[in-house]
Amino acid sequence: MNFKYHVKIYRIIRLISCYLLLYDLLSQYLLSLMSYYKGGIFHL
């Protein structure tokens, strides 16, 4: 059984899931910022 191969796949999957989580948080943050700007709370 090739153990190192499974560890490599696991690390890649974990890295991808971490990036997806970060992307999801960032997109939610950007959407909330845009809704704030459209709501006219920030008048620059």
C-alpha positions as a Markdown table, in Angstrom:
| # | Residue | x | y | z |
|---|---|---|---|---|
| 1 | Met | 0.0 | 0.0 | 0.0 |
| 2 | Asn | 1.4 | 3.3 | -1.1 |
| 3 | Phe | 1.0 | 5.5 | 2.0 |
| 4 | Lys | 2.9 | 8.6 | 0.8 |
| 5 | Tyr | 0.6 | 8.8 | -2.2 |
| 6 | His | -2.5 | 8.9 | 0.0 |
| 7 | Val | -1.0 | 11.5 | 2.2 |
| 8 | Lys | -0.2 | 13.6 | -0.9 |
| 9 | Ile | -3.8 | 13.3 | -2.1 |
| 10 | Tyr | -5.1 | 14.2 | 1.4 |
| 11 | Arg | -2.9 | 17.3 | 1.6 |
| 12 | Ile | -4.1 | 18.5 | -1.9 |
| 13 | Ile | -7.7 | 18.0 | -0.9 |
| 14 | Arg | -7.2 | 19.8 | 2.4 |
| 15 | Leu | -5.5 | 22.7 | 0.6 |
| 16 | Ile | -8.3 | 23.0 | -2.0 |
| 17 | Ser | -10.9 | 23.0 | 0.8 |
| 18 | Cys | -9.0 | 25.6 | 2.7 |
| 19 | Tyr | -8.9 | 27.9 | -0.4 |
| 20 | Leu | -12.6 | 27.3 | -1.1 |
| 21 | Leu | -13.4 | 28.3 | 2.5 |
| 22 | Leu | -11.3 | 31.5 | 2.2 |
| 23 | Tyr | -12.9 | 32.3 | -1.1 |
| 24 | Asp | -16.4 | 31.8 | 0.3 |
| 25 | Leu | -15.6 | 34.1 | 3.3 |
| 26 | Leu | -14.1 | 36.7 | 1.0 |
| 27 | Ser | -17.0 | 36.7 | -1.4 |
| 28 | Gln | -19.5 | 37.1 | 1.5 |
| 29 | Tyr | -17.4 | 40.0 | 2.8 |
| 30 | Leu | -17.3 | 41.7 | -0.6 |
| 31 | Leu | -21.1 | 41.2 | -1.1 |
| 32 | Ser | -21.8 | 42.8 | 2.3 |
| 33 | Leu | -19.5 | 45.7 | 1.4 |
| 34 | Met | -21.3 | 46.2 | -1.9 |
| 35 | Ser | -24.7 | 46.2 | -0.2 |
| 36 | Tyr | -23.4 | 48.8 | 2.3 |
| 37 | Tyr | -22.3 | 51.0 | -0.6 |
| 38 | Lys | -25.6 | 50.6 | -2.4 |
| 39 | Gly | -27.5 | 51.3 | 0.8 |
| 40 | Gly | -25.7 | 54.6 | 1.0 |
| 41 | Ile | -24.2 | 54.1 | 4.5 |
| 42 | Phe | -20.8 | 55.3 | 3.4 |
| 43 | His | -20.9 | 58.7 | 1.7 |
| 44 | Leu | -17.4 | 59.3 | 0.4 |
